[in-house]
Coordinates of C-alpha atoms in Angstrom, one line a residue:
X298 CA 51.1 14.2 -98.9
X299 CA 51.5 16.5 -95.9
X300 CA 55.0 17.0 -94.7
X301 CA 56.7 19.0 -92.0
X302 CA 58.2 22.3 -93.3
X303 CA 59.0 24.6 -90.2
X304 CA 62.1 24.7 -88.8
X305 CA 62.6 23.6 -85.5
X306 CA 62.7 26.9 -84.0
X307 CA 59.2 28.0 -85.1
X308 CA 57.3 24.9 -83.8
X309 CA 54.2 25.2 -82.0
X310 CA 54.5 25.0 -78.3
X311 CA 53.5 21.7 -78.1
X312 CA 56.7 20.8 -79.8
X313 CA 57.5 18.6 -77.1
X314 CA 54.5 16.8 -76.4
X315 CA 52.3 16.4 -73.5
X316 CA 53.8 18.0 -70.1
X317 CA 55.3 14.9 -67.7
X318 CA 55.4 16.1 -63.9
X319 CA 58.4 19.0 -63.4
X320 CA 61.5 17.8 -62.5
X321 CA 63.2 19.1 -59.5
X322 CA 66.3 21.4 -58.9
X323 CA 67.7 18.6 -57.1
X324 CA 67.4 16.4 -59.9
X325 CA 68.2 18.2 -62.7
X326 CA 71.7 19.4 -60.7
X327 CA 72.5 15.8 -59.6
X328 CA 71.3 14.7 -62.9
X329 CA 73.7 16.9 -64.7
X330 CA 76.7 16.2 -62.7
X331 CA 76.1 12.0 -62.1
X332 CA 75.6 11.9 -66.2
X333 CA 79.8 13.4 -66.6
X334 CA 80.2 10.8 -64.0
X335 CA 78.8 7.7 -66.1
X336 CA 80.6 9.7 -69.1
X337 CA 83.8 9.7 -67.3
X338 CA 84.1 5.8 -65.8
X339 CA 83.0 4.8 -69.1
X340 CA 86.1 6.6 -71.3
X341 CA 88.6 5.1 -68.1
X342 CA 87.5 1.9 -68.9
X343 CA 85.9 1.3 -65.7
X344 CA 82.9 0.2 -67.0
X345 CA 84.2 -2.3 -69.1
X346 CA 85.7 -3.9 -66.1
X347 CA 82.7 -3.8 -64.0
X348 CA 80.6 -5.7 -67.0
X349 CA 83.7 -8.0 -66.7
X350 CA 83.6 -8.7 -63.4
X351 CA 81.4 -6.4 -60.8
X352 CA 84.0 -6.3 -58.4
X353 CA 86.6 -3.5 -58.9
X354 CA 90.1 -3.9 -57.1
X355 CA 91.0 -0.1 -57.7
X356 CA 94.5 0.3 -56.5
X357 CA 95.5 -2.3 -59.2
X358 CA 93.3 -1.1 -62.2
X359 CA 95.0 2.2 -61.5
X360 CA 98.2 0.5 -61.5
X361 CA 97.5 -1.5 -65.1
X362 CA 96.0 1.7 -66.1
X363 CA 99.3 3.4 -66.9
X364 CA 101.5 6.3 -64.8
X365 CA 100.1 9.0 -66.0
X366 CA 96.4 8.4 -64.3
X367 CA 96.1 9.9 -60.8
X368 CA 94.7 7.6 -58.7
X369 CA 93.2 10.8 -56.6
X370 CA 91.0 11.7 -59.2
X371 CA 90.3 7.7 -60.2
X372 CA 88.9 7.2 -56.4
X373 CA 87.3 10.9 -56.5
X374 CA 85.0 9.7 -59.2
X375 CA 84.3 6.1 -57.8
X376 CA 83.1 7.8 -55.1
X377 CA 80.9 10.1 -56.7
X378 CA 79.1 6.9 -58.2
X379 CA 79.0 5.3 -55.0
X380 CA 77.0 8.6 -53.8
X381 CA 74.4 7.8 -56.8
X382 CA 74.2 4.0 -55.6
X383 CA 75.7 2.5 -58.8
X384 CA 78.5 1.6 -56.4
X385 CA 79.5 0.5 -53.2
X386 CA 82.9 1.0 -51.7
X387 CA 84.2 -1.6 -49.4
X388 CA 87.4 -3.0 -47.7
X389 CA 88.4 0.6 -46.8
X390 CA 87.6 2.2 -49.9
X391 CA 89.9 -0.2 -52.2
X392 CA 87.2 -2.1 -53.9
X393 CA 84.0 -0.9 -56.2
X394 CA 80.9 -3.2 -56.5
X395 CA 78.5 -2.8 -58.7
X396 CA 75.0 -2.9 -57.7
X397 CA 71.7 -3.6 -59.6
X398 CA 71.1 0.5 -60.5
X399 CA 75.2 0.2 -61.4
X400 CA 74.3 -2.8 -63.9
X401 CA 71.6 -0.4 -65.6
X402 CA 73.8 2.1 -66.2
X403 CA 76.6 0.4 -67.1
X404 CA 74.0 -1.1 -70.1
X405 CA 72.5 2.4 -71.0
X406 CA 75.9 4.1 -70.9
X407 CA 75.8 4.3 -75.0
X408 CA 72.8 7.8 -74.0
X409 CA 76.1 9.2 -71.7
X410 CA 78.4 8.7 -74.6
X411 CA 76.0 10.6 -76.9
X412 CA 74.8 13.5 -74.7
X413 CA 78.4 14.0 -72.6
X414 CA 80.8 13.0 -75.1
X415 CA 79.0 14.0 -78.3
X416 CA 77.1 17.0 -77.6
X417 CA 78.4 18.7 -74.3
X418 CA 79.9 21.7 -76.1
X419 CA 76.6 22.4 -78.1
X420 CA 74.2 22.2 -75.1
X421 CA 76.6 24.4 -73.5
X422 CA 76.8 26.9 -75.8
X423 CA 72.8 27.0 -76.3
X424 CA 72.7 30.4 -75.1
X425 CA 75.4 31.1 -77.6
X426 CA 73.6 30.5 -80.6
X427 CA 70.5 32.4 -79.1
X428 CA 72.4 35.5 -79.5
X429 CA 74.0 34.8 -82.5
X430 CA 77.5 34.6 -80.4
X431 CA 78.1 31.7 -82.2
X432 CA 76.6 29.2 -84.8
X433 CA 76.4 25.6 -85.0
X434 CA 79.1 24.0 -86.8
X435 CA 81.2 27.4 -87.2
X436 CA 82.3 27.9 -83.5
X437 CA 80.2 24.8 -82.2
X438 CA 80.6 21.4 -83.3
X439 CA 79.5 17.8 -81.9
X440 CA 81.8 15.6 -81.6
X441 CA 81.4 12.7 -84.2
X442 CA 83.6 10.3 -83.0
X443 CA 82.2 10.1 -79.5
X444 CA 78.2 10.0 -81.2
X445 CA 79.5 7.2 -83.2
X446 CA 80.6 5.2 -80.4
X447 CA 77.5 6.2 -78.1
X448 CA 75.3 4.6 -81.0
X449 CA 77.4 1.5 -81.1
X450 CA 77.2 1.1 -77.5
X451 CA 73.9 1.4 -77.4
X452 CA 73.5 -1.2 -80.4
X453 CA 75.0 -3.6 -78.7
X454 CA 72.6 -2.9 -75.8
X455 CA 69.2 -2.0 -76.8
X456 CA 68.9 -3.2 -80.7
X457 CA 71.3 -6.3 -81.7
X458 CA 69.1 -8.8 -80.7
X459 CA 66.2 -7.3 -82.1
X460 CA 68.1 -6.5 -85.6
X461 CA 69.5 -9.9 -85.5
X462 CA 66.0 -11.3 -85.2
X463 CA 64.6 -8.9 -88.6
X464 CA 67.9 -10.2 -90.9
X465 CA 67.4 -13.7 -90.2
X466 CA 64.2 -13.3 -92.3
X467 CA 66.0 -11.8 -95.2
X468 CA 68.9 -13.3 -97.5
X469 CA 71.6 -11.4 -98.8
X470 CA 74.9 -11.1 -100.3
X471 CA 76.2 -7.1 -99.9
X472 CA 74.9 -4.9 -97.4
X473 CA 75.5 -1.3 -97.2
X474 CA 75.4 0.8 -93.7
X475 CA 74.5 4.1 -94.4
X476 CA 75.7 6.4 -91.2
X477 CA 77.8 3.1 -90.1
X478 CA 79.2 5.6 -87.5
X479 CA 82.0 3.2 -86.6
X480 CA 81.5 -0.1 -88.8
X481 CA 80.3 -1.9 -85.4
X482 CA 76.9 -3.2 -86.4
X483 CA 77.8 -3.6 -90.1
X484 CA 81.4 -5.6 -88.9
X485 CA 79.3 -7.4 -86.6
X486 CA 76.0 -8.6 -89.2
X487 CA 78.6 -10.0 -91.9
X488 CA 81.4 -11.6 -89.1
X489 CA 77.9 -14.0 -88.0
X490 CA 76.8 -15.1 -92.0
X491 CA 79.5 -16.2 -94.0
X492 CA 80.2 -15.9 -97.8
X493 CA 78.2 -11.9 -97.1
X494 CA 79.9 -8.8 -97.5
X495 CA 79.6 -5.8 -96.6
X496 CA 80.3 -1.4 -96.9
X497 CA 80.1 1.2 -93.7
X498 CA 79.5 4.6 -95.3
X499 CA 79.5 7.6 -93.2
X500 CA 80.9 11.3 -94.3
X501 CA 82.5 11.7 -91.1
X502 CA 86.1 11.5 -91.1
X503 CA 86.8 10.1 -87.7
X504 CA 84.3 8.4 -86.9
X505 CA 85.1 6.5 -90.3
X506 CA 89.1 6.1 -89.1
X507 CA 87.7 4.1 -85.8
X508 CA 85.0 2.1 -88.3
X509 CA 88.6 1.0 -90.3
X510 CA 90.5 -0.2 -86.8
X511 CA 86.8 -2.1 -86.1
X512 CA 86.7 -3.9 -89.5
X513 CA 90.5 -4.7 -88.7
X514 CA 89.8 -5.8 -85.1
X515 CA 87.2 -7.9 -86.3
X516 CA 89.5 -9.7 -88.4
X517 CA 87.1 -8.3 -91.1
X518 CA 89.3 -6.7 -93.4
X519 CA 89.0 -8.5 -96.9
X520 CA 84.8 -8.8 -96.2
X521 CA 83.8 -4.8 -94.6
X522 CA 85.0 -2.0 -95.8
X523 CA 84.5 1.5 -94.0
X524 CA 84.1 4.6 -96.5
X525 CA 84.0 8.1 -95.7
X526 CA 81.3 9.5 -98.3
X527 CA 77.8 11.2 -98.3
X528 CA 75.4 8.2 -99.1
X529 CA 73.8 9.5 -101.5
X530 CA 76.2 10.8 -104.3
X531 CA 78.4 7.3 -103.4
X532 CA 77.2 5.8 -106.3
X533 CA 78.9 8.7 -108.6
X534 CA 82.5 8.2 -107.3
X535 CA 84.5 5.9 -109.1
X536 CA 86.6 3.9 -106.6
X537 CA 83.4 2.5 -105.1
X538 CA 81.6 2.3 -108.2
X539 CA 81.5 -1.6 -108.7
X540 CA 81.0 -2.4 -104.7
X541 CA 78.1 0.0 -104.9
X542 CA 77.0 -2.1 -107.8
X543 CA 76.7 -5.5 -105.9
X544 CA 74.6 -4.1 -102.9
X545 CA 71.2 -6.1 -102.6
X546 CA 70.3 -4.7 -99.2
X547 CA 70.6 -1.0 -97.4
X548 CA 70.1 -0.4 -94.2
X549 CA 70.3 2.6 -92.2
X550 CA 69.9 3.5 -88.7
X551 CA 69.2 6.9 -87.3
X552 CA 70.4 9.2 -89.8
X553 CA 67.6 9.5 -91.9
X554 CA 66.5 12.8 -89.9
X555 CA 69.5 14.2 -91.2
X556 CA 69.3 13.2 -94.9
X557 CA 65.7 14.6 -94.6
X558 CA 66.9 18.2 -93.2
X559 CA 66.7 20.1 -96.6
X560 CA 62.4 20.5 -97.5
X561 CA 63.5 21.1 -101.0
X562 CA 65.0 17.6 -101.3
X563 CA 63.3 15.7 -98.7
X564 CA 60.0 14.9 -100.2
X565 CA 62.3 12.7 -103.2
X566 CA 65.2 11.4 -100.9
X567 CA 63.9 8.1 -100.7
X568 CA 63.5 7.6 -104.4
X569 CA 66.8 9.1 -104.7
X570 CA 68.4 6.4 -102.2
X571 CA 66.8 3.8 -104.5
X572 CA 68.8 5.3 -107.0
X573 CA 71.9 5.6 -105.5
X574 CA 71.6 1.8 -105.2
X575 CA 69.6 0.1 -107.9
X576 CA 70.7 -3.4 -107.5
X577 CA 69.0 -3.0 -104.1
X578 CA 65.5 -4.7 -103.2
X579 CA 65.4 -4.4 -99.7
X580 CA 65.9 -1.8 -97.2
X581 CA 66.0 -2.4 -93.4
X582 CA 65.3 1.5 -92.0
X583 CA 65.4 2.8 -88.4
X584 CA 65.4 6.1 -86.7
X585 CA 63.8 8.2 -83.4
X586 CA 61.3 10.0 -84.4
X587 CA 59.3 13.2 -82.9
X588 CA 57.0 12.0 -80.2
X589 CA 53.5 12.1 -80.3
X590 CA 51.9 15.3 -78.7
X591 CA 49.5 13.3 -76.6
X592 CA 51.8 10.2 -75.8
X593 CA 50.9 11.8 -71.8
X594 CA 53.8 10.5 -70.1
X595 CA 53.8 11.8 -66.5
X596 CA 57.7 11.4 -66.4
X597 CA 60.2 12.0 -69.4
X598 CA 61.6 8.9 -70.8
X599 CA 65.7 8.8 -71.3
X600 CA 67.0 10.7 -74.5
X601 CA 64.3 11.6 -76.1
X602 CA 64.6 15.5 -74.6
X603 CA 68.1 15.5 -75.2
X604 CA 67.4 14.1 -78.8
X605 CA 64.5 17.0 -79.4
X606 CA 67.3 19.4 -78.2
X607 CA 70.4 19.0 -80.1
X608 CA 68.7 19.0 -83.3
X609 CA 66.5 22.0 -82.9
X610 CA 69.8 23.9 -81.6
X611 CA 71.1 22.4 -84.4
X612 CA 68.3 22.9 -87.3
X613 CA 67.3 19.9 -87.8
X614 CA 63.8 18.9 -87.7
X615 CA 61.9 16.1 -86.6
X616 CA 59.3 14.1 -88.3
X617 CA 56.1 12.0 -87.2
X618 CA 56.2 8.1 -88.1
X619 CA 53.0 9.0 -90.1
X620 CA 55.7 11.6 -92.0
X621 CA 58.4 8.8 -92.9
X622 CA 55.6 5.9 -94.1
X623 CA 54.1 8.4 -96.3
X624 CA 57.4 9.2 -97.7
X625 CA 58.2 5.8 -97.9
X626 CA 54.9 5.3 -99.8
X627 CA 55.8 7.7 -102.5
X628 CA 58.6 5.9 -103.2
X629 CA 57.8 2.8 -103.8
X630 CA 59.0 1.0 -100.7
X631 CA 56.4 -0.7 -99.1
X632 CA 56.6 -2.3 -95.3
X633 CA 56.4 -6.2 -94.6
X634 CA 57.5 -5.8 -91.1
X635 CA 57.6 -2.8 -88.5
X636 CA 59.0 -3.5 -84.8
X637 CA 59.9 -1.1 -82.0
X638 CA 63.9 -0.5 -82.0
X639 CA 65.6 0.1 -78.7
X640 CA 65.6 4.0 -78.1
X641 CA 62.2 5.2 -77.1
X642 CA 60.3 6.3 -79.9
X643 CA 62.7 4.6 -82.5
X644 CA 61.1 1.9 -85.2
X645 CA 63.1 -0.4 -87.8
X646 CA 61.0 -0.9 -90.6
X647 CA 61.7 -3.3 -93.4
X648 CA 60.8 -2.6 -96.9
X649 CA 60.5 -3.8 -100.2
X650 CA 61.3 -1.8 -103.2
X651 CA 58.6 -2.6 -105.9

């Protein structure tokens, strides 16, 4: 079995693939400055009530928006969104309507969430760690909370639908979320099949806290529970002992990079997940995964450079899909279905444990 050792920062050049045409000054500003603009109408609420309805009266959502927001700033940022065309500004500047591009970005503004509101700070201070000014998750942090909530948003966009279509093919009774982030998907699989229950485990802290207002929310409370724990040494602590015991199906989505960090542990962490939940049988498994050197693309598709980024300033490496089915092979799990999952370069793989 031949697995990726090297850390990130000694990868060969061709770390990133094949070249895609340069992008432009112009672009990469704009690009830069239009993405805190998505970022920012997003965490107002604006996009919310533009998916509502695409016609914004401003002067009144500042006015149900409370005293303290300045309606200066409010009409300051519509307007930079009207400059990128997800916009228009009529009836003297009073109302926002969205157009087609708006309706795009309003549905891909989960990426935003994750890149602006999750790891801002760290591709900031990239220069930083290069001189050893500073070292991830010392003096720089992501923000959990706000990666949580950029994955869920982009659940709900990109991968319900196809998720939805996977579970219908599989029966069960407990399912456990590993890296539930905020409980969304896992509130959201057990609120459509009755008599199922279900357990979001994450070892952050807060993004755990806005997984418990979810569940509640949801009306969820005596079916989901959210747990702050690392996923795989759940099994040992007590107090979650006998729900751990009734789980027949695991499923995680996009941290599996993570759990497979550490090259001392990573060629067993699979069989060790198996362990951590024997009663399970199946396990429905997704993540992004390093693309392909000669995938070719003449243009760079959303996320994945900002993906490749983060974790190699953060070092974490990236694997192959050839790297994850071998490693699913040597422990025992074995494919019955493999589908494309939202994010580009992303695959949801069901397996049977045998």
């Amino acid at each position: 079995m031949t697995l990726l050792h090297t850390p990130p920062t000694e990868l060969p050049a061709d770390w990133y693939g094949a070249a895609p045409a340069p992008i432009g000054v112009d672009q990469a500003f704009n690009g830069y400055v239009a993405a805190t603009v998505v970022h920012t109408l997003d965490r107002l609420g604006v996009l919310d009530r533009l998916a509502d309805d695409p016609r914004l009266d401003i002067p009144e959502f500042v006015r149900g928006a409370g005293p303290a927001v300045r309606e200066r700033i409010v009409r300051e940022v519509l307007r930079a969104a009207a400059v990128c065309g997800w916009l228009r500004l009529e009836d003297d500047g009073d109302t926002a309507v969205l157009t087609d591009a708006g309706r795009d970005t309003v549905r891909m503004r989960g990426y935003f969430t994750w890149a602006v509101g999750g790891y801002s700070d760290l591709f900031a201070g990239a220069s930083r760690l290069a001189t050893g000014q500073a070292t991830f998750g010392d003096d720089l942090l992501r923000d959990e909370a706000m990666v949580a909530l950029g994955s869920g948003q982009n659940d709900r966009s990109f991968m319900a639908n196809t998720l939805d279509d996977v579970l219908a093919g599989i029966d069960f009774h407990t399912l456990a979320d590993l890296g539930s982030g905020i409980s969304a998907r896992v509130s959201r699989i057990v609120g459509g099949r009755p008599g199922t229950r279900g357990l979001g485990l994450d070892i952050s802290g807060p993004a755990t806290e806005l997984g418990r207002r979810t569940i509640a929310d949801a009306g969820l409370e005596n079916r989901v529970r959210a747990v702050q724990a690392d996923v795989l040494d759940v099994c040992h602590r007590e107090a979650h002992r006998d729900a751990i015991a009734e789980v027949d199906t695991v499923m995680s989505f996009f941290l599996l990079h993570d759990l497979l960090a550490d090259p001392d542990t990573r060629p067993h962490l699979f069989t060790r997940l198996r362990e951590a939940f024997p009663a399970a049988r199946t396990f429905v498994l997704a993540d992004t995964m390093l693309r392909p050197d000669a995938e070719g693309s003449s243009t760079l598709p959303v996320f994945s450079l900002g993906y490749e980024l983060a974790h190699a300033l953060m070092g974490v490496p990236l694997h192959t899909k050839e790297t994850y089915e071998e490693l699913f092979a040597g422990a025992g799990l074995h494919p019955v279905r493999t589908v494309a999952f939202g994010t580009p370069h992303s695959w949801l793989y069901v397996l049977e444990a045998r």
